[in-house]
Tab-separated table of C-alpha atoms and ligand atoms in Angstrom:
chain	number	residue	atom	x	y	z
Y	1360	UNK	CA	-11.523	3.227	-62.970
Y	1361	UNK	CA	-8.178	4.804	-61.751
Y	1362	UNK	CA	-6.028	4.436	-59.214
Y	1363	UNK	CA	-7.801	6.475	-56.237
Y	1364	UNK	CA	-10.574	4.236	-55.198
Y	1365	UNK	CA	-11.193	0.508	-54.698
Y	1366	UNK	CA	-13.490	-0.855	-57.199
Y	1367	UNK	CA	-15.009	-3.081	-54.541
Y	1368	UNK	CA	-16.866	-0.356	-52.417
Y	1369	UNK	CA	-17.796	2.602	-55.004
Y	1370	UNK	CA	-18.929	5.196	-52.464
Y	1371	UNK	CA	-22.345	5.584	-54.885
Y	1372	UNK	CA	-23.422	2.112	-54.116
Y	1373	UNK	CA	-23.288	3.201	-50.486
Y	1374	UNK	CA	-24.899	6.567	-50.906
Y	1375	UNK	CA	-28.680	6.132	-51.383
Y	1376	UNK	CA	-30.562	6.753	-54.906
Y	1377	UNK	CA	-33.845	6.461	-54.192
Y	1378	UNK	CA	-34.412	10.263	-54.219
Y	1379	UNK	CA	-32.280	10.983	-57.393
Y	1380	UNK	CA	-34.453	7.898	-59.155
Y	1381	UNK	CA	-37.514	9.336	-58.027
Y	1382	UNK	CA	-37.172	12.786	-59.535
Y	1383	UNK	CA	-35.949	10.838	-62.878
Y	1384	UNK	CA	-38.995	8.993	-63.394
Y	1385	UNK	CA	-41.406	12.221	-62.332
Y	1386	UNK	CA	-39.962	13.974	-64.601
Y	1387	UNK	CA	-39.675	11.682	-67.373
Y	1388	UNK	CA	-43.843	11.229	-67.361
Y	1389	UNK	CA	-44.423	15.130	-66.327
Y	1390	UNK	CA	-42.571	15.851	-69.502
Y	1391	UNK	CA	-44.250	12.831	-71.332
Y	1392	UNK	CA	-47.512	15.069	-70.927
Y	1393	UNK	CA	-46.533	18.205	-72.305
Y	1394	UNK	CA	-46.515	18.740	-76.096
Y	1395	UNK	CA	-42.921	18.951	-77.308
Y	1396	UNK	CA	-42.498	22.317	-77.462
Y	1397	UNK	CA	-43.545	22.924	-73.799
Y	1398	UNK	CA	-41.268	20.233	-72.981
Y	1399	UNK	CA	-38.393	21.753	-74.668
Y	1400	UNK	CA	-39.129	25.192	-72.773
Y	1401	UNK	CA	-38.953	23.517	-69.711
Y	1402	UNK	CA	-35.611	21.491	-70.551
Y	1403	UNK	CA	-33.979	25.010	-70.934
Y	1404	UNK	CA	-34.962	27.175	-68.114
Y	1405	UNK	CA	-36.357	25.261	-64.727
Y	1406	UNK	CA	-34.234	21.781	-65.502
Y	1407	UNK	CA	-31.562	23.510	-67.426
Y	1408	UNK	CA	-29.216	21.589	-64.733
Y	1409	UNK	CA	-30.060	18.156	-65.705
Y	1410	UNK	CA	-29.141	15.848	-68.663
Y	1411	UNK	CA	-32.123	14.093	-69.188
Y	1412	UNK	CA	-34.091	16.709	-71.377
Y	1413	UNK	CA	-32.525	16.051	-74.951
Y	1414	UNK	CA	-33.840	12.040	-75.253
Y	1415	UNK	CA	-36.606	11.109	-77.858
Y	1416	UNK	CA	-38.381	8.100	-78.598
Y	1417	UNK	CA	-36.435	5.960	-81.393
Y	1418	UNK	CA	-37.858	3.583	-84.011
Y	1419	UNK	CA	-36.231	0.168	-83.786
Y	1420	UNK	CA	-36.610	-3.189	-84.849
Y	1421	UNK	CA	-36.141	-6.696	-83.268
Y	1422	UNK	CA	-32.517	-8.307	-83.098
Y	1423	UNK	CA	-31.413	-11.743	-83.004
Y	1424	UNK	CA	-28.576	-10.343	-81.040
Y	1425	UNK	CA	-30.170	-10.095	-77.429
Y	1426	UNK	CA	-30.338	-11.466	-74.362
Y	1427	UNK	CA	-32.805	-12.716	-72.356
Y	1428	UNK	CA	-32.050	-11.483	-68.509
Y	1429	UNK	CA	-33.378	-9.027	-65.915
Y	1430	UNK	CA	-32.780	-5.596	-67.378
Y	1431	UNK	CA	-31.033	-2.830	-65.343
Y	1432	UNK	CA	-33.537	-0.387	-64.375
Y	1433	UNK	CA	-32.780	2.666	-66.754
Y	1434	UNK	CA	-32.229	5.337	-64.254
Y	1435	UNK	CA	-29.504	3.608	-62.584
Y	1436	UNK	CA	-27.984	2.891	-66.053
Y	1437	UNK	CA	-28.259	6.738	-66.925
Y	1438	UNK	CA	-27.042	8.155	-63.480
Y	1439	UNK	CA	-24.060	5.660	-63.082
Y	1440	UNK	CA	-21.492	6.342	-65.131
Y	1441	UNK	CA	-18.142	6.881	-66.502
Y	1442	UNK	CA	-17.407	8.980	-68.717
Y	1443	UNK	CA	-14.123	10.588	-67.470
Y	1444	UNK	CA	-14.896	13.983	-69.415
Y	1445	UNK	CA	-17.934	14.773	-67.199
Y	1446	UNK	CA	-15.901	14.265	-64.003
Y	1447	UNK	CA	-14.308	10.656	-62.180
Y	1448	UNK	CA	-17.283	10.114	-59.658
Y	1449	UNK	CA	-20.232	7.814	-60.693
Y	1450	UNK	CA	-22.469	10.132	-60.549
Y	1451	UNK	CA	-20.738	13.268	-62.096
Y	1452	UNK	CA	-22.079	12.494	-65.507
Y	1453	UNK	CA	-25.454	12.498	-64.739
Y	1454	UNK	CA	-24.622	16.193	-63.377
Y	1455	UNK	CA	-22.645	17.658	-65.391
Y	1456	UNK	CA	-23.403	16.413	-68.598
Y	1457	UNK	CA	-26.133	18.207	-69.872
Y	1458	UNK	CA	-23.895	21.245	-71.129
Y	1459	UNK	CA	-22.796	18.734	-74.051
Y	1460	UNK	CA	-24.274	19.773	-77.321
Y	1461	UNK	CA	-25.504	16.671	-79.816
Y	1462	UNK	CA	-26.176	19.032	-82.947
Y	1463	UNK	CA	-25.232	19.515	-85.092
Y	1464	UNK	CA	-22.549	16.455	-85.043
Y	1465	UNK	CA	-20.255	14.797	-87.484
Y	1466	UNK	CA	-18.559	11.889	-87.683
Y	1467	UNK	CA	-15.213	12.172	-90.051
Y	1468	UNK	CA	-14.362	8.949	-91.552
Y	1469	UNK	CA	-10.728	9.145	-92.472
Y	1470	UNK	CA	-7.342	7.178	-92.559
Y	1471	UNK	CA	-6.670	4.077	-94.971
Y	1472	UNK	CA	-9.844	4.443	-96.810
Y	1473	UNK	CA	-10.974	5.193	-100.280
Y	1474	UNK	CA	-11.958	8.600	-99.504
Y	1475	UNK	CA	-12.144	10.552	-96.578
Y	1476	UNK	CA	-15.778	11.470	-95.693
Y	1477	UNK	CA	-17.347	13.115	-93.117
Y	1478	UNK	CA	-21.476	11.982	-92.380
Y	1479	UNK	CA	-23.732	13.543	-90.225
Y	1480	UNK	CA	-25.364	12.177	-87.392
Y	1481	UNK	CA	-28.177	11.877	-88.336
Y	1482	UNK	CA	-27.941	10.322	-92.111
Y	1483	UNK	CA	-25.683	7.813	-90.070
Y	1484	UNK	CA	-29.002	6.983	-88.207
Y	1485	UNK	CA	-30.512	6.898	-90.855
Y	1486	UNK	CA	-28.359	4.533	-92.709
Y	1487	UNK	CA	-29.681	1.573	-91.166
Y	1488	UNK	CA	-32.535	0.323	-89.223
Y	1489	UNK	CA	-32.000	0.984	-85.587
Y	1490	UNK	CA	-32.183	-2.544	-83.742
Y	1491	UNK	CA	-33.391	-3.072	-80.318
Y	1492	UNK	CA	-30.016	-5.579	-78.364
Y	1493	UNK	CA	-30.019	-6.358	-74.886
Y	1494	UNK	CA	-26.651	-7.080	-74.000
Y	1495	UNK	CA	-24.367	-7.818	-70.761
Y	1496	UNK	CA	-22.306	-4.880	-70.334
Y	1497	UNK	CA	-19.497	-5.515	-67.814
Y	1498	UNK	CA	-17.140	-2.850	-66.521
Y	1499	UNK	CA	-13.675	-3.647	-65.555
Y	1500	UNK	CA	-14.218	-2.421	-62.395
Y	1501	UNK	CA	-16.423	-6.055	-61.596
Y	1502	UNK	CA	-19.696	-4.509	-61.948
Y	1503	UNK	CA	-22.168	-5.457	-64.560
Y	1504	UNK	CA	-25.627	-4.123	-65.889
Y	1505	UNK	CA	-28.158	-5.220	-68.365
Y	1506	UNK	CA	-29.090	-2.787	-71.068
Y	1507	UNK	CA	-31.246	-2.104	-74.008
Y	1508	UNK	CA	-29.143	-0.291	-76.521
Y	1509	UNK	CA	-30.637	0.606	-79.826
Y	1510	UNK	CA	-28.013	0.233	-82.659
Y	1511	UNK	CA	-27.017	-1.166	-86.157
Y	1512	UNK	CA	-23.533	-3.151	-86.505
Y	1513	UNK	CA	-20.430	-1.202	-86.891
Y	1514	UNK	CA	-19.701	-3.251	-89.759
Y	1515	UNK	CA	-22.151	-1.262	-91.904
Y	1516	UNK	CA	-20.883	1.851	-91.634
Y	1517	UNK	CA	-17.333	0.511	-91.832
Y	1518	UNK	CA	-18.772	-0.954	-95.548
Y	1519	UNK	CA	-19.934	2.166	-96.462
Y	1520	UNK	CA	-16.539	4.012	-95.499
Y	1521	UNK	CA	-14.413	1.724	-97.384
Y	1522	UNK	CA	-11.648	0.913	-96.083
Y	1523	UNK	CA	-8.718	0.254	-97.790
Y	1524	UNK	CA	-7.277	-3.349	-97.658
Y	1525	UNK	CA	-4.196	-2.418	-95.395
Y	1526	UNK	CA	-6.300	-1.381	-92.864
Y	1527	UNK	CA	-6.097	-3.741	-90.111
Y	1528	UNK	CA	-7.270	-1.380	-86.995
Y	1529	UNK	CA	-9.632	1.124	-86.274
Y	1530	UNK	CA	-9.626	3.948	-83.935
Y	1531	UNK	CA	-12.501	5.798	-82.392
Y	1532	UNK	CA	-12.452	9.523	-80.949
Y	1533	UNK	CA	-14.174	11.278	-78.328
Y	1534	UNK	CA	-15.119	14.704	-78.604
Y	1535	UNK	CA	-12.995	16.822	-76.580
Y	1536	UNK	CA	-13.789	20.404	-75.779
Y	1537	UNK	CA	-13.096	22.160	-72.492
Y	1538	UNK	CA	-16.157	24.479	-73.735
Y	1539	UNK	CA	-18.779	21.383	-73.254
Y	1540	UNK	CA	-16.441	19.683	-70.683
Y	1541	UNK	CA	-15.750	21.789	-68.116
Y	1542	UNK	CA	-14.199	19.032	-65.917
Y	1543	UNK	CA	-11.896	17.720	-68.801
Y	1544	UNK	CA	-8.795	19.458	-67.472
Y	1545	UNK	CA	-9.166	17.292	-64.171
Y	1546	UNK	CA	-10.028	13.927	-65.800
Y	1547	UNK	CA	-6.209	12.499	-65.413
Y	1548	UNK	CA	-7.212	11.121	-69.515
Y	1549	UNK	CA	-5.031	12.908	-71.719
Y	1550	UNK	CA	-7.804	14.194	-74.604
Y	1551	UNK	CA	-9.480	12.767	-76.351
Y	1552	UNK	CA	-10.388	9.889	-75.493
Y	1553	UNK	CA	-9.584	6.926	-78.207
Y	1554	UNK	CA	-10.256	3.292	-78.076
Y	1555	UNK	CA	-9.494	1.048	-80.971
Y	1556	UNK	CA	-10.785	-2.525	-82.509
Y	1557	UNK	CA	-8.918	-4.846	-84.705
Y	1558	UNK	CA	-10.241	-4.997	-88.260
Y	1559	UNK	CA	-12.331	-8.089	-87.918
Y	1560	UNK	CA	-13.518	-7.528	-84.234
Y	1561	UNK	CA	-14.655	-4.543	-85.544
Y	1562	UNK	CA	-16.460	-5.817	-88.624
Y	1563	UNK	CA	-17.891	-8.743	-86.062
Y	1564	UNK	CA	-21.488	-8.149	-86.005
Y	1565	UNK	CA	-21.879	-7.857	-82.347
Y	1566	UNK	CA	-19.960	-4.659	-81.961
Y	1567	UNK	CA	-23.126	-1.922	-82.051
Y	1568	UNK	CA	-22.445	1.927	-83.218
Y	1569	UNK	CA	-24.962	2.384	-80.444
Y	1570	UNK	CA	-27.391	5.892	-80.720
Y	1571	UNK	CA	-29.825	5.012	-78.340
Y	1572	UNK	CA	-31.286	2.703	-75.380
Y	1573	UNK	CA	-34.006	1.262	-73.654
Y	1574	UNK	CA	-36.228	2.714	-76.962
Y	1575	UNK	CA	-34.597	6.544	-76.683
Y	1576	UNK	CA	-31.667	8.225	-78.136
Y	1577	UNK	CA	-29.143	8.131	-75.900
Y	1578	UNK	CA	-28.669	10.502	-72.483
Y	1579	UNK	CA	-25.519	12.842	-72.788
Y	1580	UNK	CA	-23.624	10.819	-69.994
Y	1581	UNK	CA	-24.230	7.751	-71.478
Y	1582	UNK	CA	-22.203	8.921	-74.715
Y	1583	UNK	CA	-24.680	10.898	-77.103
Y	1584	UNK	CA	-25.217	10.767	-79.861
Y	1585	UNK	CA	-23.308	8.102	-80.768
Y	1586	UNK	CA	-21.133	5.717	-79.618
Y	1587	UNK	CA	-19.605	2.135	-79.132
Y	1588	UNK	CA	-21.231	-0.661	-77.609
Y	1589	UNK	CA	-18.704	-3.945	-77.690
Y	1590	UNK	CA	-20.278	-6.451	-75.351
Y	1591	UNK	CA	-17.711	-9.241	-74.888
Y	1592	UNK	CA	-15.345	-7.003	-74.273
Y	1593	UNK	CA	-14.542	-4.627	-70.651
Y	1594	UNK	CA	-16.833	-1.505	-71.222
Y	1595	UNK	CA	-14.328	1.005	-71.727
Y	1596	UNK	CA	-13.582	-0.351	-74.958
Y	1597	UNK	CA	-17.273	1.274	-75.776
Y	1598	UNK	CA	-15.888	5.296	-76.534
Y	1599	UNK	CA	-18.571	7.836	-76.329
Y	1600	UNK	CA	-19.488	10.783	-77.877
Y	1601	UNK	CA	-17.462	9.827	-81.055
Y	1602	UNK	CA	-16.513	12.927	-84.043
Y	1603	UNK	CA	-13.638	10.031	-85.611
Y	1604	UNK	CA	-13.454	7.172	-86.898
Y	1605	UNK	CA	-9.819	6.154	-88.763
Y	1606	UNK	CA	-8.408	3.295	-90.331
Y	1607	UNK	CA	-5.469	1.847	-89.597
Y	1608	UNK	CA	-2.588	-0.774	-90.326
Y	1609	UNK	CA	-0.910	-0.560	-86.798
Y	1610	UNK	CA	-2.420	-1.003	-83.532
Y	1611	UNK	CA	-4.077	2.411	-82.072
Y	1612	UNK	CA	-3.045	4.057	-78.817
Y	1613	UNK	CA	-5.910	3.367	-76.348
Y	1614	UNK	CA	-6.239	5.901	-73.408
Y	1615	UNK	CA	-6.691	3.491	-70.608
Y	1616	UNK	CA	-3.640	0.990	-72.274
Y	1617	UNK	CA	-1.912	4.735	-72.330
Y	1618	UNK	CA	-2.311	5.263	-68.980
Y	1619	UNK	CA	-1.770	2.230	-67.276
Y	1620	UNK	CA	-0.517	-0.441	-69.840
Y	1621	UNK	CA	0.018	-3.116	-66.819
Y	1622	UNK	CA	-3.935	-2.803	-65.800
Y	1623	UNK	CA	-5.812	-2.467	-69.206
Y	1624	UNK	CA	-4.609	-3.517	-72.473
Y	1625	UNK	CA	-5.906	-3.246	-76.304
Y	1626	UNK	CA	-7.702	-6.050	-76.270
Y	1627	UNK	CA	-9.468	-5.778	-73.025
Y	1628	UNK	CA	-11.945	-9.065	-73.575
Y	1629	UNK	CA	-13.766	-10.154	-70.331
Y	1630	UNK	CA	-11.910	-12.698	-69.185
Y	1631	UNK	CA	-12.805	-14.298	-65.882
Y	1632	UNK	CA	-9.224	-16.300	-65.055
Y	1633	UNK	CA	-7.137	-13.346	-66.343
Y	1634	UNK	CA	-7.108	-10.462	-62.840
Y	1635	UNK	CA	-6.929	-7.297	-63.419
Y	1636	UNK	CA	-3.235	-6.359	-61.248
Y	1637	UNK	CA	-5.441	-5.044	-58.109
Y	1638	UNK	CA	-8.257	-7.520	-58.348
Y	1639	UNK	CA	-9.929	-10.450	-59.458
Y	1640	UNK	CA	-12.229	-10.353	-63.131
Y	1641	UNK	CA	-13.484	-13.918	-61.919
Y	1642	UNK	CA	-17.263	-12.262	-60.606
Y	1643	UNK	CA	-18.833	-8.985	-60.935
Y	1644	UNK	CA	-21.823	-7.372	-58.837
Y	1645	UNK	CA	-25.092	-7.298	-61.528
Y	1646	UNK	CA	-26.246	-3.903	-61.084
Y	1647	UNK	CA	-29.979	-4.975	-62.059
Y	1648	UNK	CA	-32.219	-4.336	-58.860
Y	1649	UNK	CA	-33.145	-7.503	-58.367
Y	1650	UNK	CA	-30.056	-7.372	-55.329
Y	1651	UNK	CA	-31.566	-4.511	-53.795
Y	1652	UNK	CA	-28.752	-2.113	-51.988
Y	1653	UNK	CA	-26.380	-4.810	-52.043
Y	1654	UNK	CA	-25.961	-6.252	-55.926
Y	1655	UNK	CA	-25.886	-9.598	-56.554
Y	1656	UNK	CA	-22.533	-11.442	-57.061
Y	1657	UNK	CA	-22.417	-13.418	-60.269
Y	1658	UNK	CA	-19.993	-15.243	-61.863
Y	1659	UNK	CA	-18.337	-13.566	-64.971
Y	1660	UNK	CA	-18.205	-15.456	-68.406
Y	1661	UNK	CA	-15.348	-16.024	-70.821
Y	1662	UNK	CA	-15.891	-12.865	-73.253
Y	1663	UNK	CA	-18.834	-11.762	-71.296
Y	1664	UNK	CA	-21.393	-14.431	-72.140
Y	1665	UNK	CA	-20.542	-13.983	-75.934
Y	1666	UNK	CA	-18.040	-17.082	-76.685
Y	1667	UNK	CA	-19.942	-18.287	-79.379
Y	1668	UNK	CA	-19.592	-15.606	-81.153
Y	1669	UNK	CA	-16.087	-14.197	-80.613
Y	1670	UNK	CA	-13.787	-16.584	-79.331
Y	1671	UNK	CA	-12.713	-17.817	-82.919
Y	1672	UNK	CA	-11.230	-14.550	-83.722
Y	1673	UNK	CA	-8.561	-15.040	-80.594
Y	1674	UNK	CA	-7.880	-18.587	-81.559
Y	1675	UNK	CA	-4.355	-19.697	-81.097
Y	1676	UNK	CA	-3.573	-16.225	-79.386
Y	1677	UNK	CA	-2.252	-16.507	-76.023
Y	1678	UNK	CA	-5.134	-14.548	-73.466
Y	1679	UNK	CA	-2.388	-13.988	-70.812
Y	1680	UNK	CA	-0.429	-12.235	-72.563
Y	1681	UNK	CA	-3.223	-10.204	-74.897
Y	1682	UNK	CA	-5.086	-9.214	-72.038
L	916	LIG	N1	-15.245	9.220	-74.050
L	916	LIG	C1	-15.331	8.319	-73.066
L	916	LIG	N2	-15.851	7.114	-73.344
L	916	LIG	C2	-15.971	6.179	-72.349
L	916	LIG	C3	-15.510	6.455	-71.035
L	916	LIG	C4	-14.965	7.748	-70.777
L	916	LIG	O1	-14.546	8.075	-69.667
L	916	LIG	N3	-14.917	8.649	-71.818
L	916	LIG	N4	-15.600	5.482	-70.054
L	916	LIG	C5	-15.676	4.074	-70.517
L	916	LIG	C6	-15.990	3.139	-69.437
L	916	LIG	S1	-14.765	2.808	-68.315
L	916	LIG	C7	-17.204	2.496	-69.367
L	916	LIG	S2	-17.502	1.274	-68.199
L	916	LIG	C8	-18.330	2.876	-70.256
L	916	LIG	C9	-19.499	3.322	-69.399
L	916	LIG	O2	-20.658	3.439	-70.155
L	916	LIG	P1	-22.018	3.825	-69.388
L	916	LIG	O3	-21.755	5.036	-68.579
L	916	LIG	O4	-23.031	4.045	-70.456
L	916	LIG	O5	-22.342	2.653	-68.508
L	916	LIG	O6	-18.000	3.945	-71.156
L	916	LIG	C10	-16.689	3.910	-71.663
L	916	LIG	N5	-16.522	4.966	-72.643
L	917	LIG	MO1	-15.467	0.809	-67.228
């Protein structure tokens, strides 16, 4: 998403998958086969290179909160990515990401609240039942996907950390250690990576502290084991890999508003008539497979599709201007 390549010709849309997809899915069932423990032995020594090992099957419920349209095949959602700490190219999370660790993990809960706390990962998954949500998610860069994530609403956990009432913001934080990262120190992000959510976007029951997708906890690229899922707004508003959470009363820095305030800014809702500086928000390529090499060109929605559900909160605020 910065400055060095045009978001209209990503070189991995040109380069072909079909090989990289195919050893995905072999895998996936060869592994399927085994009992867990032979799985697990070969995770660590013949595919020790890949990030695909660590996912297990979830238990989820239905969600009123989905959408009914062609899903994006999951090995293109797990081997294009960005997650800036894994490397800048699509396909460098995929790579490199399987030297991220997922336990143990905490996430501290901590600013304007009634007492700091810190939970671990998995009493947070616990906390509530894990939903099945098939949402839009739309990149800034004008591409789009379909995905099955598997999440409860922020709001819940935010209720159970107690906030105080002067907290009007929240910011999340990405892990950041050049130990698991290797390719952190040539990201051009200035660790760690935050994002941030005003009080009641943040409490809006769309916006999913995501742990899994398409049934399975999450792949390490794709932000594990937990992270942010905010579907009417651009997707780098969803941080990954998240050890914070903090409350409060002034507006958070933001890494991408940090870095290029003119391009992204906090609020970052998909807005088809506002253009990002370099080029136009007004359609986005659907990265579904139903377009074959060449994705489908589809018209983007006001707040991705979600309107109905979100565009009370920015009533009377002027869109131009809180881009
Ligand atoms: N920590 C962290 N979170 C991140 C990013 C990142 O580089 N680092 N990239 C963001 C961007 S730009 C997008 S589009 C989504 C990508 O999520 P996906 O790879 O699961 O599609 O993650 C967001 N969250
Ligand atoms: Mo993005």
């Amino acid at each position: 998403m910065l400055i060095r390549k045009s978001p209209e010709i990503p070189s991995s849309e040109i380069t072909p998958r079909s090989t990289f997809e195919a050893f995905h899915s072999n895998r996936r069932r060869f592994l399927a086969g085994m009992g867990s423990v032979g799985a697990a032995a070969v995770a660590s020594s013949i595919f020790s290179r890949d990030a695909f090992a660590a996912t297990t099957k979830l238990t989820t419920v239905p969600s009123k909160y989905t959408v009914n349209e062609t899903v994006t095949p999951e090995a293109k959602a797990q081997s294009y990515n960005n997650f800036y700490e894994f490397g800048t190219d699509k396909g460098d999370p995929a790579k490199n990401a399987h030297t991220l660790r997922t336990r143990p993990w905490t996430v501290k809960f901590e600013g304007l609240v009634a007492k700091p706390q810190t939970a671990d990962i998995d009493s947070i998954m616990k906390y509530r039942p894990i939903e099945d949500r098939t949402y839009r998610f739309r990149c800034v860069e004008a591409w789009s996907m379909v995905i099955p994530w598997n999440g409860y609403s922020l709001a819940e956990i935010i209720k159970w950390a107690q906030p105080l009432s002067s907290a009007k913001f929240v910011q999340f934080t990405s892990l950041a250690d050049y130990g698991q990262m290797p390719q952190l120190g040539w990201s051009g992000i200035n660790p760690p990576y935050v994002e941030g959510l005003r009080m009641d976007e943040a409490m809006n029951p769309l916006a999913l502290l995501t742990f899994g997708s398409y049934g399975e906890t999450l792949a390490n690229q794709q932000g594990a084991p937990i992270r942010m899922v905010v579907p009417w707004k651009y997707g780098f508003k969803g941080a990954k890999s998240i050890v914070n959470i903090k409350f409060v009363d002034k507006m958070p820095h933001t890494t991408w508003n940090n870095l290029s305030s003119t391009e992204y800014g906090f609020y970052s809702n998909v807005n088809p008539s506002v253009d990002h500086p370099r080029w136009s928000q007004a359609h986005e390529r659907r990265l579904d497979g139903t377009g074959g090499i060449f994705p489908k060109t589809i018209p983007t929605l006001p707040f991705n599709g979600y309107a109905n559900e979100v565009a009370g909160m920015y009533a009377g605020m002027d869109l131009r201007k809180n881009f």
